[in-house]
Amino acid sequence: MDERREAGTGSNVSINSNKTNDGATPPPPLPRRPKPTSEASSGALQVGAPAQSKPTTAVSSIDIATLSFPDGSRGTFPTTAMRAISTPVPGGARSGYATPNREGLGLSPMGSNELSDSVSVMSFAPTMRPPGDLASLVAGELNKKSRAWNLLRSQSANVPPFESARTETLNNNDTGLAGFEREFDDIPDLTVSQSGEGSITDEDRLALWKAKMKHYMILSSAGKPIWSRHGDLSLINSYMGVVQTIISFYEGAKDPLLGFTAGNARFVILTEGPLYFVAISRLEESDAQLRSQLDALYMQILSTLTLPALRNIFAHRPSTDLRKPLEGTESLLSSLADSFTKGLPSALLGALECLKLRKSQRHTINNAFLKLRSDKLLYGLIVAGGKLVSVIRPRKHSLHPSDLQLIFNMLFESGGIKSGGGENWVPLCLPAFNNRGYLYMYVSFFDGRTDSTEPPQQESPSPPEDEIAIILISPDKESFYELKEMRDKVETCLTKNGTLDIIRNATRAGRPKISDIAPGAQISHFLYKSRANVQFSMSALEPSFTDLTARRRLMSLYHQLHASMHGRHSHLKVLHAVGREAASLAWITPIFELYCVAGPNISRGVMAQGANKIIQWAKREEERLFIIGGGVF
Amino acid sequence: MADSVPKPSSSVKLVLLGEAAVGKSSLVLRFVNNDFQENKEPTIGAAFLTQKCNLPTRTIKFEIWDTAGQERFASLAPMYYRNAQAALVVYDLTKPTSLIKAKHWVAELQRQASPGIVIALVGNKLDLTSDSTGTAEDDGESSAAADSGDSGDARKVSTEEAKTYAEEESLLFFETSAKTGHNVREVFTAIANAIPETSLKSARGPGAGAGGVGAGRNNEEQQRVNLGGPRDPNAKEGCAC
């Protein structure tokens, strides 16, 4: 990986030196800013928490201006100053160069690339860059009129992100995602292999196991294995034992182990009472991100057992095998883990995604929902294809995203409920609501009940996208028939006023496309989080990010951006990172968080314009994209 | 055929009980959708499904509670079998412990459920035994396996053992395969036939009398006839599924 980066920089330098020969004064090499060694910075995400908290992304906020928005908020804003065309700080968001914020320089927000002669060009250059990079910036600026350069630029600016990773399959090893499409394959059982091919030995299985890029393990503090994403417990029992020994060694020293690195794998440990959760990742996620994933697994266990029950089990017999009480929920844990491994924007942002609907339509749905509400109801939700359509709730209570994540996982990611085909009545604990007791959840899929629609659903490859579910949650375990009646009434009402079809069409329409939002913008994908609503919107993954590896690559970039923005010691508002494969922009204000990704050659100005268009769109469509308030009773 | 003639129809609440992973949901899926899924994920909580079953003289609308088999859901079971007119207690005939669990469920039902409840003991996964593999796929009649007993590879519970127990406890008894569909409809038809007329609350019209079969010994007679085979084709036709 590092070698390639060096090569990239090298070639870049040579191009630039040609240009500097054309007339510009070669910039004197500037002293390097004290920074993490290239080793540490390139491996920052594996190295761990301390490195993590530093900005791990190439920041070049040469010209950042503060803008006031119509809503009164202020945001900092990268302007079109220096062309960042040929600054392939290789490895994208991982090079670890940072530039101080230059807000105070009093540059005009736009058009500051017309540097006056009285100002030294060098004084505006990002002094933290290595000389080669610097040369490219300056040279690019001074030579941008050159015909050949323009030609080159016009071609290269349209390169989509991750193009090289897609085309250079040979080099896939460098991207670290080789074999990611096999990440979710099962490791064959020994019994199967004995009777079947007979060729798979324990060593082969272990090799398959080790090839996985992400592992999750749950074990009890007594060392009893509880769950592991990959490999049956007989295969990895000894590894569980090693993990337990390491963790308990530090526990004994009253200095709990939080994480460590071995090779290119990062180990993160979460201890919750009698349970140890371990995440092992080679996907370059930050400790905080991995820990929140482990926390979600813990929440899933609490959702099955409740906290008092979990405590009781271990208070009476610390050596209890928790597999028995958790029996049947392995698939829920696995589907949760897999959605993290695939990259789940809602988990990354801690926010919900809503179905885009007209305000009046959502209003109609909410009102029908509220009007037909059963007395026993606590929460009512309508969900389509994993996106929230409508929610009604008591005034005193709101729904926590982590609880909804568990529900969505149960409904849309694991087959336990969906495949049954009927209506479901599920006792579950929503830990963020109350981890001490059960609620009862009525679930019914609007499409799944009539038998006639069953066969076409099975034929279509992506049924979850079209499925509309109604979820009614009550504290009363006897309220099934009341909630069922409510469901039937709601369905009748929504069918009659046409909103069920509207939901269906909106679901089929999919996520917003960038070509509609910001025509001409070369941004390939974005995530927009409305901080006040704890909701997010994202552009369609089609066509570039549909396959597993491409999607993971995108999500990894978002994870890195997010980690850089939210590092403990980083006070960033805008971050523009250019890598060999993609350019990305993160922008955080009190109102929103925006993350967007474009091809590696897009200029900062174009990217900023695109980002602005997205922001304006989100502002304009806010009440369609997000559920504001919801139905309250 | 019979569908066009209005017949008295009545709802029957039926609950499925049994150890985890014996195939309760698969039996229901076969009965309701005539479908089968390999490696079906465990039921969470309970699922509620309905399916009509047309008998010669009446229509039975089954309201099926397919419960999760895991131990932690056991405390919720009374909610499902309360007021139930029928119960399917399922075991896996490749797993002896599942029959023990089934016996516990039968005992609990006899103790706690409605007195007239019709209980069927069902040994599922017949496709895993060698005595069924050859025949189950083409026709359901000949493979009843009633006396071929314990000759199958994976079979661990002999037909004789389960059948004797079922007779002692006055239960309907079937061995089924949700995978091949063998005997699945027959179970539900037999239950529909075994529901006592008097317990059909919503039964309308006078014509319902003929098909009524009492509980107890009569059930077994009925069930034996089914097992023997000759009635099976009729039963299949009669069921609107």
PDB file of N, CA, C and O in Angstrom, chain A residues 110-157:
ATOM      1  N   MET A 110     -14.803  33.821  -2.568  1.00  0.00           N
ATOM      2  CA  MET A 110     -14.753  33.237  -3.899  1.00  0.00           C
ATOM      3  C   MET A 110     -13.688  33.947  -4.721  1.00  0.00           C
ATOM      4  O   MET A 110     -13.378  35.104  -4.505  1.00  0.00           O
ATOM      5  N   GLY A 111     -13.190  33.247  -5.641  1.00  0.00           N
ATOM      6  CA  GLY A 111     -12.301  33.869  -6.599  1.00  0.00           C
ATOM      7  C   GLY A 111     -10.969  34.291  -6.026  1.00  0.00           C
ATOM      8  O   GLY A 111     -10.269  35.131  -6.576  1.00  0.00           O
ATOM      9  N   SER A 112     -10.599  33.717  -4.942  1.00  0.00           N
ATOM     10  CA  SER A 112      -9.339  34.128  -4.350  1.00  0.00           C
ATOM     11  C   SER A 112      -8.151  33.483  -5.041  1.00  0.00           C
ATOM     12  O   SER A 112      -7.037  33.617  -4.606  1.00  0.00           O
ATOM     13  N   ASN A 113      -8.436  32.782  -6.099  1.00  0.00           N
ATOM     14  CA  ASN A 113      -7.294  32.236  -6.828  1.00  0.00           C
ATOM     15  C   ASN A 113      -6.586  33.293  -7.650  1.00  0.00           C
ATOM     16  O   ASN A 113      -5.520  33.075  -8.166  1.00  0.00           O
ATOM     17  N   GLU A 114      -7.215  34.446  -7.743  1.00  0.00           N
ATOM     18  CA  GLU A 114      -6.503  35.570  -8.376  1.00  0.00           C
ATOM     19  C   GLU A 114      -5.609  36.186  -7.301  1.00  0.00           C
ATOM     20  O   GLU A 114      -5.963  37.137  -6.623  1.00  0.00           O
ATOM     21  N   LEU A 115      -4.482  35.589  -7.149  1.00  0.00           N
ATOM     22  CA  LEU A 115      -3.583  36.078  -6.119  1.00  0.00           C
ATOM     23  C   LEU A 115      -2.890  37.341  -6.621  1.00  0.00           C
ATOM     24  O   LEU A 115      -2.361  37.370  -7.731  1.00  0.00           O
ATOM     25  N   SER A 116      -2.919  38.333  -5.800  1.00  0.00           N
ATOM     26  CA  SER A 116      -2.291  39.580  -6.257  1.00  0.00           C
ATOM     27  C   SER A 116      -0.773  39.446  -6.218  1.00  0.00           C
ATOM     28  O   SER A 116      -0.217  38.680  -5.445  1.00  0.00           O
ATOM     29  N   ASP A 117      -0.158  40.221  -7.030  1.00  0.00           N
ATOM     30  CA  ASP A 117       1.288  40.097  -7.160  1.00  0.00           C
ATOM     31  C   ASP A 117       2.010  40.461  -5.876  1.00  0.00           C
ATOM     32  O   ASP A 117       3.107  40.003  -5.603  1.00  0.00           O
ATOM     33  N   SER A 118       1.351  41.320  -5.126  1.00  0.00           N
ATOM     34  CA  SER A 118       2.023  41.759  -3.924  1.00  0.00           C
ATOM     35  C   SER A 118       2.092  40.654  -2.870  1.00  0.00           C
ATOM     36  O   SER A 118       2.816  40.730  -1.923  1.00  0.00           O
ATOM     37  N   VAL A 119       1.286  39.680  -3.077  1.00  0.00           N
ATOM     38  CA  VAL A 119       1.293  38.614  -2.094  1.00  0.00           C
ATOM     39  C   VAL A 119       2.152  37.474  -2.622  1.00  0.00           C
ATOM     40  O   VAL A 119       2.004  37.059  -3.765  1.00  0.00           O
ATOM     41  N   SER A 120       2.971  37.003  -1.796  1.00  0.00           N
ATOM     42  CA  SER A 120       3.772  35.860  -2.213  1.00  0.00           C
ATOM     43  C   SER A 120       2.892  34.644  -2.390  1.00  0.00           C
ATOM     44  O   SER A 120       2.048  34.343  -1.548  1.00  0.00           O
ATOM     45  N   VAL A 121       3.063  34.035  -3.499  1.00  0.00           N
ATOM     46  CA  VAL A 121       2.317  32.814  -3.733  1.00  0.00           C
ATOM     47  C   VAL A 121       2.591  31.816  -2.610  1.00  0.00           C
ATOM     48  O   VAL A 121       1.718  31.155  -2.105  1.00  0.00           O
ATOM     49  N   MET A 122       3.794  31.764  -2.250  1.00  0.00           N
ATOM     50  CA  MET A 122       4.166  30.775  -1.262  1.00  0.00           C
ATOM     51  C   MET A 122       3.457  30.975   0.062  1.00  0.00           C
ATOM     52  O   MET A 122       3.203  30.042   0.785  1.00  0.00           O
ATOM     53  N   SER A 123       3.135  32.207   0.348  1.00  0.00           N
ATOM     54  CA  SER A 123       2.542  32.428   1.655  1.00  0.00           C
ATOM     55  C   SER A 123       1.159  31.812   1.754  1.00  0.00           C
ATOM     56  O   SER A 123       0.625  31.651   2.827  1.00  0.00           O
ATOM     57  N   PHE A 124       0.592  31.503   0.639  1.00  0.00           N
ATOM     58  CA  PHE A 124      -0.719  30.864   0.679  1.00  0.00           C
ATOM     59  C   PHE A 124      -0.653  29.368   0.485  1.00  0.00           C
ATOM     60  O   PHE A 124      -1.645  28.695   0.549  1.00  0.00           O
ATOM     61  N   ALA A 125       0.509  28.924   0.198  1.00  0.00           N
ATOM     62  CA  ALA A 125       0.600  27.493  -0.070  1.00  0.00           C
ATOM     63  C   ALA A 125       0.442  26.718   1.228  1.00  0.00           C
ATOM     64  O   ALA A 125       0.784  27.194   2.283  1.00  0.00           O
ATOM     65  N   PRO A 126      -0.086  25.551   1.114  1.00  0.00           N
ATOM     66  CA  PRO A 126      -0.221  24.732   2.315  1.00  0.00           C
ATOM     67  C   PRO A 126       1.149  24.261   2.760  1.00  0.00           C
ATOM     68  O   PRO A 126       1.724  23.363   2.186  1.00  0.00           O
ATOM     69  N   THR A 127       1.614  24.884   3.764  1.00  0.00           N
ATOM     70  CA  THR A 127       3.002  24.667   4.139  1.00  0.00           C
ATOM     71  C   THR A 127       3.260  23.278   4.713  1.00  0.00           C
ATOM     72  O   THR A 127       4.385  22.898   4.913  1.00  0.00           O
ATOM     73  N   MET A 128       2.234  22.575   4.986  1.00  0.00           N
ATOM     74  CA  MET A 128       2.444  21.275   5.597  1.00  0.00           C
ATOM     75  C   MET A 128       2.639  20.170   4.572  1.00  0.00           C
ATOM     76  O   MET A 128       2.870  19.043   4.918  1.00  0.00           O
ATOM     77  N   ARG A 129       2.522  20.545   3.354  1.00  0.00           N
ATOM     78  CA  ARG A 129       2.675  19.509   2.349  1.00  0.00           C
ATOM     79  C   ARG A 129       4.137  19.277   2.050  1.00  0.00           C
ATOM     80  O   ARG A 129       4.946  20.174   2.166  1.00  0.00           O
ATOM     81  N   PRO A 130       4.434  18.115   1.606  1.00  0.00           N
ATOM     82  CA  PRO A 130       5.813  17.897   1.161  1.00  0.00           C
ATOM     83  C   PRO A 130       6.072  18.735  -0.068  1.00  0.00           C
ATOM     84  O   PRO A 130       5.140  19.103  -0.791  1.00  0.00           O
ATOM     85  N   PRO A 131       7.302  19.045  -0.301  1.00  0.00           N
ATOM     86  CA  PRO A 131       7.630  19.970  -1.385  1.00  0.00           C
ATOM     87  C   PRO A 131       7.039  19.564  -2.715  1.00  0.00           C
ATOM     88  O   PRO A 131       6.570  20.420  -3.456  1.00  0.00           O
ATOM     89  N   GLY A 132       7.040  18.323  -3.008  1.00  0.00           N
ATOM     90  CA  GLY A 132       6.529  17.879  -4.304  1.00  0.00           C
ATOM     91  C   GLY A 132       5.071  18.267  -4.482  1.00  0.00           C
ATOM     92  O   GLY A 132       4.667  18.819  -5.499  1.00  0.00           O
ATOM     93  N   ASP A 133       4.342  18.031  -3.464  1.00  0.00           N
ATOM     94  CA  ASP A 133       2.929  18.370  -3.490  1.00  0.00           C
ATOM     95  C   ASP A 133       2.727  19.857  -3.672  1.00  0.00           C
ATOM     96  O   ASP A 133       1.868  20.320  -4.406  1.00  0.00           O
ATOM     97  N   LEU A 134       3.523  20.562  -2.946  1.00  0.00           N
ATOM     98  CA  LEU A 134       3.443  22.007  -2.986  1.00  0.00           C
ATOM     99  C   LEU A 134       3.698  22.483  -4.409  1.00  0.00           C
ATOM    100  O   LEU A 134       2.974  23.304  -4.946  1.00  0.00           O
ATOM    101  N   ALA A 135       4.711  21.943  -4.998  1.00  0.00           N
ATOM    102  CA  ALA A 135       5.035  22.316  -6.363  1.00  0.00           C
ATOM    103  C   ALA A 135       3.839  22.090  -7.263  1.00  0.00           C
ATOM    104  O   ALA A 135       3.513  22.904  -8.108  1.00  0.00           O
ATOM    105  N   SER A 136       3.180  21.012  -7.049  1.00  0.00           N
ATOM    106  CA  SER A 136       2.060  20.705  -7.911  1.00  0.00           C
ATOM    107  C   SER A 136       0.964  21.729  -7.742  1.00  0.00           C
ATOM    108  O   SER A 136       0.330  22.135  -8.696  1.00  0.00           O
ATOM    109  N   LEU A 137       0.754  22.135  -6.529  1.00  0.00           N
ATOM    110  CA  LEU A 137      -0.289  23.128  -6.295  1.00  0.00           C
ATOM    111  C   LEU A 137       0.035  24.422  -7.023  1.00  0.00           C
ATOM    112  O   LEU A 137      -0.774  24.967  -7.762  1.00  0.00           O
ATOM    113  N   VAL A 138       1.214  24.878  -6.782  1.00  0.00           N
ATOM    114  CA  VAL A 138       1.606  26.157  -7.353  1.00  0.00           C
ATOM    115  C   VAL A 138       1.678  26.057  -8.866  1.00  0.00           C
ATOM    116  O   VAL A 138       1.144  26.878  -9.596  1.00  0.00           O
ATOM    117  N   ALA A 139       2.321  25.021  -9.298  1.00  0.00           N
ATOM    118  CA  ALA A 139       2.482  24.869 -10.731  1.00  0.00           C
ATOM    119  C   ALA A 139       1.133  24.737 -11.412  1.00  0.00           C
ATOM    120  O   ALA A 139       0.886  25.340 -12.448  1.00  0.00           O
ATOM    121  N   GLY A 140       0.279  23.962 -10.804  1.00  0.00           N
ATOM    122  CA  GLY A 140      -1.041  23.775 -11.366  1.00  0.00           C
ATOM    123  C   GLY A 140      -1.750  25.103 -11.508  1.00  0.00           C
ATOM    124  O   GLY A 140      -2.408  25.393 -12.505  1.00  0.00           O
ATOM    125  N   GLU A 141      -1.536  25.916 -10.532  1.00  0.00           N
ATOM    126  CA  GLU A 141      -2.175  27.209 -10.539  1.00  0.00           C
ATOM    127  C   GLU A 141      -1.637  28.085 -11.669  1.00  0.00           C
ATOM    128  O   GLU A 141      -2.398  28.682 -12.419  1.00  0.00           O
ATOM    129  N   LEU A 142      -0.348  28.119 -11.745  1.00  0.00           N
ATOM    130  CA  LEU A 142       0.247  29.052 -12.675  1.00  0.00           C
ATOM    131  C   LEU A 142       0.123  28.575 -14.115  1.00  0.00           C
ATOM    132  O   LEU A 142       0.212  29.365 -15.033  1.00  0.00           O
ATOM    133  N   ASN A 143      -0.040  27.313 -14.292  1.00  0.00           N
ATOM    134  CA  ASN A 143      -0.059  26.783 -15.646  1.00  0.00           C
ATOM    135  C   ASN A 143      -1.438  26.356 -16.108  1.00  0.00           C
ATOM    136  O   ASN A 143      -1.580  25.650 -17.076  1.00  0.00           O
ATOM    137  N   LYS A 144      -2.415  26.788 -15.407  1.00  0.00           N
ATOM    138  CA  LYS A 144      -3.710  26.226 -15.737  1.00  0.00           C
ATOM    139  C   LYS A 144      -4.221  26.681 -17.094  1.00  0.00           C
ATOM    140  O   LYS A 144      -5.191  26.157 -17.585  1.00  0.00           O
ATOM    141  N   LYS A 145      -3.573  27.685 -17.655  1.00  0.00           N
ATOM    142  CA  LYS A 145      -4.031  28.141 -18.964  1.00  0.00           C
ATOM    143  C   LYS A 145      -3.436  27.303 -20.097  1.00  0.00           C
ATOM    144  O   LYS A 145      -3.877  27.399 -21.227  1.00  0.00           O
ATOM    145  N   SER A 146      -2.404  26.598 -19.778  1.00  0.00           N
ATOM    146  CA  SER A 146      -1.745  25.800 -20.818  1.00  0.00           C
ATOM    147  C   SER A 146      -2.735  24.849 -21.471  1.00  0.00           C
ATOM    148  O   SER A 146      -3.532  24.196 -20.800  1.00  0.00           O
ATOM    149  N   ARG A 147      -2.654  24.802 -22.808  1.00  0.00           N
ATOM    150  CA  ARG A 147      -3.670  24.063 -23.540  1.00  0.00           C
ATOM    151  C   ARG A 147      -3.608  22.569 -23.228  1.00  0.00           C
ATOM    152  O   ARG A 147      -4.623  21.922 -22.959  1.00  0.00           O
ATOM    153  N   ALA A 148      -2.405  22.082 -23.245  1.00  0.00           N
ATOM    154  CA  ALA A 148      -2.236  20.664 -22.959  1.00  0.00           C
ATOM    155  C   ALA A 148      -2.748  20.336 -21.556  1.00  0.00           C
ATOM    156  O   ALA A 148      -3.413  19.321 -21.328  1.00  0.00           O
ATOM    157  N   TRP A 149      -2.449  21.221 -20.660  1.00  0.00           N
ATOM    158  CA  TRP A 149      -2.881  20.984 -19.290  1.00  0.00           C
ATOM    159  C   TRP A 149      -4.406  20.982 -19.202  1.00  0.00           C
ATOM    160  O   TRP A 149      -5.009  20.136 -18.538  1.00  0.00           O
ATOM    161  N   ASN A 150      -5.002  21.909 -19.872  1.00  0.00           N
ATOM    162  CA  ASN A 150      -6.464  21.957 -19.837  1.00  0.00           C
ATOM    163  C   ASN A 150      -7.071  20.692 -20.419  1.00  0.00           C
ATOM    164  O   ASN A 150      -8.055  20.167 -19.902  1.00  0.00           O
ATOM    165  N   LEU A 151      -6.433  20.263 -21.484  1.00  0.00           N
ATOM    166  CA  LEU A 151      -6.933  19.058 -22.128  1.00  0.00           C
ATOM    167  C   LEU A 151      -6.848  17.879 -21.174  1.00  0.00           C
ATOM    168  O   LEU A 151      -7.812  17.135 -20.975  1.00  0.00           O
ATOM    169  N   LEU A 152      -5.705  17.776 -20.561  1.00  0.00           N
ATOM    170  CA  LEU A 152      -5.489  16.699 -19.615  1.00  0.00           C
ATOM    171  C   LEU A 152      -6.504  16.774 -18.494  1.00  0.00           C
ATOM    172  O   LEU A 152      -7.124  15.797 -18.102  1.00  0.00           O
ATOM    173  N   ARG A 153      -6.674  17.992 -18.036  1.00  0.00           N
ATOM    174  CA  ARG A 153      -7.560  18.196 -16.914  1.00  0.00           C
ATOM    175  C   ARG A 153      -9.009  17.859 -17.272  1.00  0.00           C
ATOM    176  O   ARG A 153      -9.723  17.225 -16.529  1.00  0.00           O
ATOM    177  N   SER A 154      -9.391  18.315 -18.463  1.00  0.00           N
ATOM    178  CA  SER A 154     -10.789  18.097 -18.828  1.00  0.00           C
ATOM    179  C   SER A 154     -11.081  16.609 -18.937  1.00  0.00           C
ATOM    180  O   SER A 154     -12.199  16.167 -18.700  1.00  0.00           O
ATOM    181  N   GLN A 155     -10.060  15.886 -19.302  1.00  0.00           N
ATOM    182  CA  GLN A 155     -10.296  14.446 -19.361  1.00  0.00           C
ATOM    183  C   GLN A 155     -10.352  13.844 -17.978  1.00  0.00           C
ATOM    184  O   GLN A 155     -11.217  13.049 -17.651  1.00  0.00           O
ATOM    185  N   SER A 156      -9.415  14.252 -17.189  1.00  0.00           N
ATOM    186  CA  SER A 156      -9.252  13.533 -15.938  1.00  0.00           C
ATOM    187  C   SER A 156     -10.254  13.951 -14.874  1.00  0.00           C
ATOM    188  O   SER A 156     -10.511  13.210 -13.951  1.00  0.00           O
ATOM    189  N   ALA A 157     -10.842  15.091 -15.022  1.00  0.00           N
ATOM    190  CA  ALA A 157     -11.741  15.546 -13.964  1.00  0.00           C
ATOM    191  C   ALA A 157     -12.974  14.668 -13.860  1.00  0.00           C
ATOM    192  O   ALA A 157     -13.644  14.630 -12.840  1.00  0.00           O
TER     193      ALA A 157
END
